[in-house]
Amino acid sequence: MANGDDTQRALAAAARLAQAYLASLPERPVFPPATVEELRAALGGALPTGPRDAALVIEELAAAADPGIVTTASGCYFGFVIGGAVPAAVGADWLATAWDQNAGLYVCGPAASVVEEVCRDWLLELLGLPRHASFAIVTGCQMAHFTCLAAARHRVLSDVGWDVAEDGLAGSPPIRVVTGELRHITVDRALRYLGIGRRAIRTVPCDRLGRVDPAALRRELASGSGPTIVVAQAGEVNTGSFDDLVAVGEAAREAGAWLHVDGAFGLWAATSPRLAPLLAGHELAHSWATDAHKWLNVPYDSGLAFCADVEAHRAALSVTAAYLVQDAGSRRDQVDWTPEFSRRARGFAVYAAIRSLGRDGIRDLIEGCCDRATELGAGLAALPGAELLNDVVLNQVLVRFADDAATARVLAAVQASGEVWLSGTTWQGRPAIRVSVSNWRTTADDVRRTVAAFATATG
Ligand SMILES: *Cc1c(COP(=O)(O)O)cnc(C)c1O
């Protein structure tokens, strides 16, 4: 059968090219050389008029795209907060594509549905969350915020007698959101999607390490009333610092507010007995958002939403009857928990990552990244003119050099070296360099190579 052969040859070509790519990690420049013009020239052209052999399309795509592929799989990529991908998750993700399930409804993919139930139970245990909490696998933490905050909006309004599903937001009692000044921008964006604009957000100052000031938060909560959502952060993107979730949780409870936690990467501290104290109090929250594609090292895209208020979660997102609560004995239709209708079977890769690493392997992955970050912080701090700006409590390192011009020069030189890659930021009004260690591949040798690249750039 010609079509079957085409599929076999396309998959064989993809497997060969993917393996060659991963084998080339140590030699590839960590940031690719191509300019946007070169990529447009290589990939662009007129709309194809006729068919082309599938395997050939794969070969040509790989050749044209290769100079524009960022080597995020490398142990020397430290930009933003970008995880790698563990082998079992990569394999499972390929299978998910071949199986091509529509994981919105049980009837469209029974195994995909059950795998997500299993992921829910495993993740609730791993992350120290209430065992009854509801769960959704979405595209990323952005949509996990959206999912959780939709549940929050439903609950805080229904508490004052307003049914947002029935009556919408126009004319509803106003919702206020109280959160730290260093929250992630995706929080504001999720709120905007939900009809909660910037003016509804009351911003509370943070300390030198990026943690919200709990006394100021308490004062802000006391200064108003009505439906209230508090958004706390576990893992600030520059410093990796954690809000004091005990103090924030108590303040939110006293104010009768919904507490949502942005733990895009920081929630994974729960998997390590050594790091878990950073998260103390996180069980006081009503919802939690995190990523699988960052620190669990699952391929993009994969975010996780958890909600202790199962009924609010279902009421906010269900496409069937909003007043029904989950029947524990029933089959899971993911559409009742996610913003999407048709969706990719993301659970397979999450399942495979957890199954392959196990509890101990996940702890080692998380602790290993934090240990490498500590070594990197020490190595960088010893360089001439370097100033370490954070306490390295997790996997983030923040550094600057003698002055702003030196910081910019060092960052540009290190990025251009091809040896390593990391990104810049602005911290307390001045340029800084951030290092995020989020990849299972990063070794102590990679740390030495990174410090050496910095030493060359500062020398
Ligand atoms: C990355 C990140 C997000 C957004 O996550 P996506 O997966 O990119 O949608 C939100 N909050 C924090 C703290 C993050 O680091």
PDB file of N, CA and C in Angstrom, residues 330-412:
ATOM      1  N   SER A 330     -17.325   7.949  37.407  1.00  0.00           N
ATOM      2  CA  SER A 330     -17.599   8.124  35.978  1.00  0.00           C
ATOM      3  C   SER A 330     -16.307   8.194  35.181  1.00  0.00           C
ATOM      4  N   ARG A 331     -16.462   8.103  33.873  1.00  0.00           N
ATOM      5  CA  ARG A 331     -15.324   8.265  32.984  1.00  0.00           C
ATOM      6  C   ARG A 331     -14.981   9.736  32.884  1.00  0.00           C
ATOM      7  N   ARG A 332     -13.694   9.990  32.633  1.00  0.00           N
ATOM      8  CA  ARG A 332     -13.233  11.367  32.555  1.00  0.00           C
ATOM      9  C   ARG A 332     -13.327  11.882  31.120  1.00  0.00           C
ATOM     10  N   ASP A 333     -14.133  12.916  30.943  1.00  0.00           N
ATOM     11  CA  ASP A 333     -14.129  13.663  29.681  1.00  0.00           C
ATOM     12  C   ASP A 333     -13.328  14.930  29.937  1.00  0.00           C
ATOM     13  N   GLN A 334     -12.155  15.025  29.330  1.00  0.00           N
ATOM     14  CA  GLN A 334     -11.280  16.173  29.623  1.00  0.00           C
ATOM     15  C   GLN A 334     -11.932  17.511  29.278  1.00  0.00           C
ATOM     16  N   VAL A 335     -12.857  17.530  28.312  1.00  0.00           N
ATOM     17  CA  VAL A 335     -13.501  18.803  27.939  1.00  0.00           C
ATOM     18  C   VAL A 335     -14.166  19.489  29.130  1.00  0.00           C
ATOM     19  N   ASP A 336     -14.506  18.703  30.162  1.00  0.00           N
ATOM     20  CA  ASP A 336     -15.169  19.306  31.317  1.00  0.00           C
ATOM     21  C   ASP A 336     -14.201  20.040  32.240  1.00  0.00           C
ATOM     22  N   TRP A 337     -12.895  19.925  31.967  1.00  0.00           N
ATOM     23  CA  TRP A 337     -11.887  20.496  32.861  1.00  0.00           C
ATOM     24  C   TRP A 337     -10.918  21.435  32.159  1.00  0.00           C
ATOM     25  N   THR A 338     -10.958  21.448  30.828  1.00  0.00           N
ATOM     26  CA  THR A 338      -9.988  22.235  30.061  1.00  0.00           C
ATOM     27  C   THR A 338     -10.708  23.294  29.227  1.00  0.00           C
ATOM     28  N   PRO A 339      -9.993  24.362  28.868  1.00  0.00           N
ATOM     29  CA  PRO A 339     -10.610  25.375  28.008  1.00  0.00           C
ATOM     30  C   PRO A 339     -10.812  24.872  26.578  1.00  0.00           C
ATOM     31  N   GLU A 340     -10.039  23.864  26.171  1.00  0.00           N
ATOM     32  CA  GLU A 340     -10.155  23.370  24.789  1.00  0.00           C
ATOM     33  C   GLU A 340     -11.300  22.374  24.672  1.00  0.00           C
ATOM     34  N   PHE A 341     -11.674  22.119  23.440  1.00  0.00           N
ATOM     35  CA  PHE A 341     -12.632  21.042  23.159  1.00  0.00           C
ATOM     36  C   PHE A 341     -11.832  19.886  22.559  1.00  0.00           C
ATOM     37  N   SER A 342     -11.531  19.947  21.270  1.00  0.00           N
ATOM     38  CA  SER A 342     -10.575  18.977  20.723  1.00  0.00           C
ATOM     39  C   SER A 342      -9.194  19.306  21.280  1.00  0.00           C
ATOM     40  N   ARG A 343      -8.418  18.293  21.580  1.00  0.00           N
ATOM     41  CA  ARG A 343      -7.083  18.563  22.127  1.00  0.00           C
ATOM     42  C   ARG A 343      -6.170  17.367  21.940  1.00  0.00           C
ATOM     43  N   ARG A 344      -4.886  17.652  21.996  1.00  0.00           N
ATOM     44  CA  ARG A 344      -3.851  16.634  21.875  1.00  0.00           C
ATOM     45  C   ARG A 344      -3.819  15.784  23.146  1.00  0.00           C
ATOM     46  N   ALA A 345      -3.429  14.526  23.004  1.00  0.00           N
ATOM     47  CA  ALA A 345      -3.342  13.637  24.169  1.00  0.00           C
ATOM     48  C   ALA A 345      -2.017  13.882  24.899  1.00  0.00           C
ATOM     49  N   ARG A 346      -1.971  15.019  25.583  1.00  0.00           N
ATOM     50  CA  ARG A 346      -0.724  15.413  26.257  1.00  0.00           C
ATOM     51  C   ARG A 346      -0.380  14.518  27.426  1.00  0.00           C
ATOM     52  N   GLY A 347      -1.368  13.789  27.921  1.00  0.00           N
ATOM     53  CA  GLY A 347      -1.132  12.972  29.108  1.00  0.00           C
ATOM     54  C   GLY A 347      -0.097  11.881  28.884  1.00  0.00           C
ATOM     55  N   PHE A 348       0.019  11.378  27.665  1.00  0.00           N
ATOM     56  CA  PHE A 348       0.944  10.262  27.440  1.00  0.00           C
ATOM     57  C   PHE A 348       2.386  10.662  27.798  1.00  0.00           C
ATOM     58  N   ALA A 349       2.792  11.845  27.384  1.00  0.00           N
ATOM     59  CA  ALA A 349       4.173  12.274  27.657  1.00  0.00           C
ATOM     60  C   ALA A 349       4.371  12.551  29.151  1.00  0.00           C
ATOM     61  N   VAL A 350       3.366  13.146  29.793  1.00  0.00           N
ATOM     62  CA  VAL A 350       3.476  13.403  31.236  1.00  0.00           C
ATOM     63  C   VAL A 350       3.586  12.071  31.981  1.00  0.00           C
ATOM     64  N   TYR A 351       2.728  11.139  31.591  1.00  0.00           N
ATOM     65  CA  TYR A 351       2.725   9.806  32.201  1.00  0.00           C
ATOM     66  C   TYR A 351       4.091   9.152  32.043  1.00  0.00           C
ATOM     67  N   ALA A 352       4.628   9.192  30.823  1.00  0.00           N
ATOM     68  CA  ALA A 352       5.903   8.514  30.550  1.00  0.00           C
ATOM     69  C   ALA A 352       7.043   9.152  31.334  1.00  0.00           C
ATOM     70  N   ALA A 353       7.018  10.476  31.476  1.00  0.00           N
ATOM     71  CA  ALA A 353       8.074  11.138  32.250  1.00  0.00           C
ATOM     72  C   ALA A 353       8.028  10.664  33.699  1.00  0.00           C
ATOM     73  N   ILE A 354       6.839  10.653  34.281  1.00  0.00           N
ATOM     74  CA  ILE A 354       6.725  10.259  35.695  1.00  0.00           C
ATOM     75  C   ILE A 354       7.064   8.770  35.845  1.00  0.00           C
ATOM     76  N   ARG A 355       6.563   7.963  34.901  1.00  0.00           N
ATOM     77  CA  ARG A 355       6.790   6.516  34.981  1.00  0.00           C
ATOM     78  C   ARG A 355       8.277   6.181  34.852  1.00  0.00           C
ATOM     79  N   SER A 356       8.984   6.923  34.009  1.00  0.00           N
ATOM     80  CA  SER A 356      10.392   6.594  33.776  1.00  0.00           C
ATOM     81  C   SER A 356      11.286   7.111  34.903  1.00  0.00           C
ATOM     82  N   LEU A 357      10.950   8.261  35.467  1.00  0.00           N
ATOM     83  CA  LEU A 357      11.800   8.821  36.518  1.00  0.00           C
ATOM     84  C   LEU A 357      11.437   8.270  37.889  1.00  0.00           C
ATOM     85  N   GLY A 358      10.151   8.075  38.117  1.00  0.00           N
ATOM     86  CA  GLY A 358       9.699   7.697  39.453  1.00  0.00           C
ATOM     87  C   GLY A 358       9.898   8.848  40.425  1.00  0.00           C
ATOM     88  N   ARG A 359       9.378   8.662  41.621  1.00  0.00           N
ATOM     89  CA  ARG A 359       9.471   9.713  42.624  1.00  0.00           C
ATOM     90  C   ARG A 359      10.928  10.101  42.904  1.00  0.00           C
ATOM     91  N   ASP A 360      11.789   9.089  43.006  1.00  0.00           N
ATOM     92  CA  ASP A 360      13.192   9.372  43.326  1.00  0.00           C
ATOM     93  C   ASP A 360      13.893  10.093  42.174  1.00  0.00           C
ATOM     94  N   GLY A 361      13.580   9.668  40.965  1.00  0.00           N
ATOM     95  CA  GLY A 361      14.213  10.291  39.805  1.00  0.00           C
ATOM     96  C   GLY A 361      13.789  11.745  39.648  1.00  0.00           C
ATOM     97  N   ILE A 362      12.542  12.022  39.952  1.00  0.00           N
ATOM     98  CA  ILE A 362      12.074  13.412  39.849  1.00  0.00           C
ATOM     99  C   ILE A 362      12.755  14.262  40.924  1.00  0.00           C
ATOM    100  N   ARG A 363      12.836  13.716  42.132  1.00  0.00           N
ATOM    101  CA  ARG A 363      13.557  14.435  43.199  1.00  0.00           C
ATOM    102  C   ARG A 363      15.004  14.710  42.770  1.00  0.00           C
ATOM    103  N   ASP A 364      15.664  13.694  42.205  1.00  0.00           N
ATOM    104  CA  ASP A 364      17.059  13.876  41.788  1.00  0.00           C
ATOM    105  C   ASP A 364      17.179  14.916  40.675  1.00  0.00           C
ATOM    106  N   LEU A 365      16.219  14.905  39.751  1.00  0.00           N
ATOM    107  CA  LEU A 365      16.221  15.908  38.671  1.00  0.00           C
ATOM    108  C   LEU A 365      16.120  17.322  39.265  1.00  0.00           C
ATOM    109  N   ILE A 366      15.179  17.508  40.167  1.00  0.00           N
ATOM    110  CA  ILE A 366      14.957  18.838  40.743  1.00  0.00           C
ATOM    111  C   ILE A 366      16.151  19.261  41.603  1.00  0.00           C
ATOM    112  N   GLU A 367      16.592  18.372  42.464  1.00  0.00           N
ATOM    113  CA  GLU A 367      17.722  18.725  43.345  1.00  0.00           C
ATOM    114  C   GLU A 367      19.000  18.919  42.527  1.00  0.00           C
ATOM    115  N   GLY A 368      19.174  18.091  41.495  1.00  0.00           N
ATOM    116  CA  GLY A 368      20.370  18.211  40.659  1.00  0.00           C
ATOM    117  C   GLY A 368      20.430  19.581  39.988  1.00  0.00           C
ATOM    118  N   CYS A 369      19.314  20.040  39.455  1.00  0.00           N
ATOM    119  CA  CYS A 369      19.288  21.374  38.835  1.00  0.00           C
ATOM    120  C   CYS A 369      19.633  22.443  39.867  1.00  0.00           C
ATOM    121  N   CYS A 370      19.114  22.299  41.088  1.00  0.00           N
ATOM    122  CA  CYS A 370      19.393  23.301  42.123  1.00  0.00           C
ATOM    123  C   CYS A 370      20.874  23.254  42.524  1.00  0.00           C
ATOM    124  N   ASP A 371      21.433  22.055  42.594  1.00  0.00           N
ATOM    125  CA  ASP A 371      22.861  21.942  42.927  1.00  0.00           C
ATOM    126  C   ASP A 371      23.720  22.590  41.837  1.00  0.00           C
ATOM    127  N   ARG A 372      23.369  22.333  40.570  1.00  0.00           N
ATOM    128  CA  ARG A 372      24.127  22.944  39.461  1.00  0.00           C
ATOM    129  C   ARG A 372      23.981  24.470  39.525  1.00  0.00           C
ATOM    130  N   ALA A 373      22.795  24.952  39.878  1.00  0.00           N
ATOM    131  CA  ALA A 373      22.590  26.408  39.978  1.00  0.00           C
ATOM    132  C   ALA A 373      23.462  26.995  41.089  1.00  0.00           C
ATOM    133  N   THR A 374      23.560  26.284  42.201  1.00  0.00           N
ATOM    134  CA  THR A 374      24.404  26.761  43.311  1.00  0.00           C
ATOM    135  C   THR A 374      25.866  26.828  42.862  1.00  0.00           C
ATOM    136  N   GLU A 375      26.323  25.774  42.164  1.00  0.00           N
ATOM    137  CA  GLU A 375      27.710  25.764  41.667  1.00  0.00           C
ATOM    138  C   GLU A 375      27.940  26.904  40.686  1.00  0.00           C
ATOM    139  N   LEU A 376      26.953  27.109  39.800  1.00  0.00           N
ATOM    140  CA  LEU A 376      27.081  28.193  38.824  1.00  0.00           C
ATOM    141  C   LEU A 376      27.141  29.548  39.498  1.00  0.00           C
ATOM    142  N   GLY A 377      26.284  29.729  40.496  1.00  0.00           N
ATOM    143  CA  GLY A 377      26.275  30.996  41.224  1.00  0.00           C
ATOM    144  C   GLY A 377      27.636  31.252  41.857  1.00  0.00           C
ATOM    145  N   ALA A 378      28.200  30.226  42.471  1.00  0.00           N
ATOM    146  CA  ALA A 378      29.510  30.384  43.124  1.00  0.00           C
ATOM    147  C   ALA A 378      30.582  30.668  42.083  1.00  0.00           C
ATOM    148  N   GLY A 379      30.541  29.936  40.955  1.00  0.00           N
ATOM    149  CA  GLY A 379      31.542  30.119  39.896  1.00  0.00           C
ATOM    150  C   GLY A 379      31.476  31.511  39.291  1.00  0.00           C
ATOM    151  N   LEU A 380      30.267  31.985  39.052  1.00  0.00           N
ATOM    152  CA  LEU A 380      30.117  33.313  38.444  1.00  0.00           C
ATOM    153  C   LEU A 380      30.492  34.412  39.433  1.00  0.00           C
ATOM    154  N   ALA A 381      30.096  34.223  40.692  1.00  0.00           N
ATOM    155  CA  ALA A 381      30.375  35.259  41.701  1.00  0.00           C
ATOM    156  C   ALA A 381      31.865  35.477  41.885  1.00  0.00           C
ATOM    157  N   ALA A 382      32.678  34.444  41.567  1.00  0.00           N
ATOM    158  CA  ALA A 382      34.129  34.556  41.762  1.00  0.00           C
ATOM    159  C   ALA A 382      34.807  35.300  40.615  1.00  0.00           C
ATOM    160  N   LEU A 383      34.063  35.611  39.540  1.00  0.00           N
ATOM    161  CA  LEU A 383      34.678  36.297  38.396  1.00  0.00           C
ATOM    162  C   LEU A 383      34.844  37.783  38.696  1.00  0.00           C
ATOM    163  N   PRO A 384      35.853  38.416  38.048  1.00  0.00           N
ATOM    164  CA  PRO A 384      36.101  39.825  38.321  1.00  0.00           C
ATOM    165  C   PRO A 384      34.884  40.704  38.000  1.00  0.00           C
ATOM    166  N   GLY A 385      34.497  41.527  38.949  1.00  0.00           N
ATOM    167  CA  GLY A 385      33.404  42.477  38.718  1.00  0.00           C
ATOM    168  C   GLY A 385      32.019  41.887  38.890  1.00  0.00           C
ATOM    169  N   ALA A 386      31.921  40.571  39.108  1.00  0.00           N
ATOM    170  CA  ALA A 386      30.598  39.940  39.171  1.00  0.00           C
ATOM    171  C   ALA A 386      29.929  40.199  40.515  1.00  0.00           C
ATOM    172  N   GLU A 387      28.619  40.359  40.462  1.00  0.00           N
ATOM    173  CA  GLU A 387      27.841  40.502  41.691  1.00  0.00           C
ATOM    174  C   GLU A 387      26.636  39.570  41.595  1.00  0.00           C
ATOM    175  N   LEU A 388      26.552  38.653  42.546  1.00  0.00           N
ATOM    176  CA  LEU A 388      25.418  37.736  42.601  1.00  0.00           C
ATOM    177  C   LEU A 388      24.257  38.488  43.253  1.00  0.00           C
ATOM    178  N   LEU A 389      23.101  38.545  42.572  1.00  0.00           N
ATOM    179  CA  LEU A 389      22.012  39.403  43.050  1.00  0.00           C
ATOM    180  C   LEU A 389      20.968  38.664  43.867  1.00  0.00           C
ATOM    181  N   ASN A 390      20.984  37.336  43.792  1.00  0.00           N
ATOM    182  CA  ASN A 390      19.961  36.594  44.550  1.00  0.00           C
ATOM    183  C   ASN A 390      20.616  35.588  45.489  1.00  0.00           C
ATOM    184  N   ASP A 391      19.835  35.107  46.449  1.00  0.00           N
ATOM    185  CA  ASP A 391      20.210  33.922  47.195  1.00  0.00           C
ATOM    186  C   ASP A 391      19.761  32.766  46.315  1.00  0.00           C
ATOM    187  N   VAL A 392      20.666  31.889  45.973  1.00  0.00           N
ATOM    188  CA  VAL A 392      20.280  30.803  45.066  1.00  0.00           C
ATOM    189  C   VAL A 392      19.547  29.732  45.887  1.00  0.00           C
ATOM    190  N   VAL A 393      18.228  29.938  46.017  1.00  0.00           N
ATOM    191  CA  VAL A 393      17.424  29.010  46.822  1.00  0.00           C
ATOM    192  C   VAL A 393      16.875  27.871  45.973  1.00  0.00           C
ATOM    193  N   LEU A 394      16.879  28.079  44.632  1.00  0.00           N
ATOM    194  CA  LEU A 394      16.269  27.079  43.758  1.00  0.00           C
ATOM    195  C   LEU A 394      17.182  26.886  42.547  1.00  0.00           C
ATOM    196  N   ASN A 395      16.663  27.076  41.357  1.00  0.00           N
ATOM    197  CA  ASN A 395      17.417  26.799  40.137  1.00  0.00           C
ATOM    198  C   ASN A 395      17.734  28.056  39.342  1.00  0.00           C
ATOM    199  N   GLN A 396      17.478  29.234  39.928  1.00  0.00           N
ATOM    200  CA  GLN A 396      17.689  30.487  39.212  1.00  0.00           C
ATOM    201  C   GLN A 396      18.879  31.230  39.813  1.00  0.00           C
ATOM    202  N   VAL A 397      19.702  31.777  38.922  1.00  0.00           N
ATOM    203  CA  VAL A 397      20.858  32.565  39.343  1.00  0.00           C
ATOM    204  C   VAL A 397      20.762  33.916  38.642  1.00  0.00           C
ATOM    205  N   LEU A 398      20.986  34.973  39.397  1.00  0.00           N
ATOM    206  CA  LEU A 398      20.871  36.327  38.856  1.00  0.00           C
ATOM    207  C   LEU A 398      22.177  37.055  39.135  1.00  0.00           C
ATOM    208  N   VAL A 399      22.788  37.574  38.080  1.00  0.00           N
ATOM    209  CA  VAL A 399      24.129  38.139  38.241  1.00  0.00           C
ATOM    210  C   VAL A 399      24.260  39.397  37.392  1.00  0.00           C
ATOM    211  N   ARG A 400      25.104  40.314  37.859  1.00  0.00           N
ATOM    212  CA  ARG A 400      25.461  41.431  36.994  1.00  0.00           C
ATOM    213  C   ARG A 400      26.942  41.715  37.152  1.00  0.00           C
ATOM    214  N   PHE A 401      27.479  42.520  36.236  1.00  0.00           N
ATOM    215  CA  PHE A 401      28.912  42.804  36.260  1.00  0.00           C
ATOM    216  C   PHE A 401      29.137  44.262  36.629  1.00  0.00           C
ATOM    217  N   ALA A 402      30.402  44.715  36.574  1.00  0.00           N
ATOM    218  CA  ALA A 402      30.825  45.979  37.191  1.00  0.00           C
ATOM    219  C   ALA A 402      29.824  47.122  37.002  1.00  0.00           C
ATOM    220  N   ASP A 403      29.342  47.295  35.775  1.00  0.00           N
ATOM    221  CA  ASP A 403      28.345  48.336  35.514  1.00  0.00           C
ATOM    222  C   ASP A 403      27.431  47.850  34.399  1.00  0.00           C
ATOM    223  N   ASP A 404      26.423  48.642  34.055  1.00  0.00           N
ATOM    224  CA  ASP A 404      25.419  48.178  33.089  1.00  0.00           C
ATOM    225  C   ASP A 404      26.044  47.855  31.733  1.00  0.00           C
ATOM    226  N   ALA A 405      27.038  48.651  31.331  1.00  0.00           N
ATOM    227  CA  ALA A 405      27.683  48.407  30.036  1.00  0.00           C
ATOM    228  C   ALA A 405      28.436  47.080  30.081  1.00  0.00           C
ATOM    229  N   ALA A 406      29.088  46.811  31.191  1.00  0.00           N
ATOM    230  CA  ALA A 406      29.833  45.553  31.315  1.00  0.00           C
ATOM    231  C   ALA A 406      28.871  44.371  31.300  1.00  0.00           C
ATOM    232  N   THR A 407      27.744  44.503  31.988  1.00  0.00           N
ATOM    233  CA  THR A 407      26.757  43.420  32.001  1.00  0.00           C
ATOM    234  C   THR A 407      26.280  43.124  30.581  1.00  0.00           C
ATOM    235  N   ALA A 408      25.974  44.186  29.828  1.00  0.00           N
ATOM    236  CA  ALA A 408      25.492  44.005  28.452  1.00  0.00           C
ATOM    237  C   ALA A 408      26.579  43.369  27.585  1.00  0.00           C
ATOM    238  N   ARG A 409      27.811  43.811  27.784  1.00  0.00           N
ATOM    239  CA  ARG A 409      28.922  43.289  26.983  1.00  0.00           C
ATOM    240  C   ARG A 409      29.150  41.800  27.267  1.00  0.00           C
ATOM    241  N   VAL A 410      29.149  41.451  28.537  1.00  0.00           N
ATOM    242  CA  VAL A 410      29.387  40.050  28.915  1.00  0.00           C
ATOM    243  C   VAL A 410      28.260  39.171  28.372  1.00  0.00           C
ATOM    244  N   LEU A 411      27.018  39.646  28.525  1.00  0.00           N
ATOM    245  CA  LEU A 411      25.881  38.848  28.044  1.00  0.00           C
ATOM    246  C   LEU A 411      25.992  38.617  26.535  1.00  0.00           C
ATOM    247  N   ALA A 412      26.281  39.685  25.793  1.00  0.00           N
ATOM    248  CA  ALA A 412      26.383  39.561  24.336  1.00  0.00           C
ATOM    249  C   ALA A 412      27.514  38.613  23.953  1.00  0.00           C
TER     250      ALA A 412
END
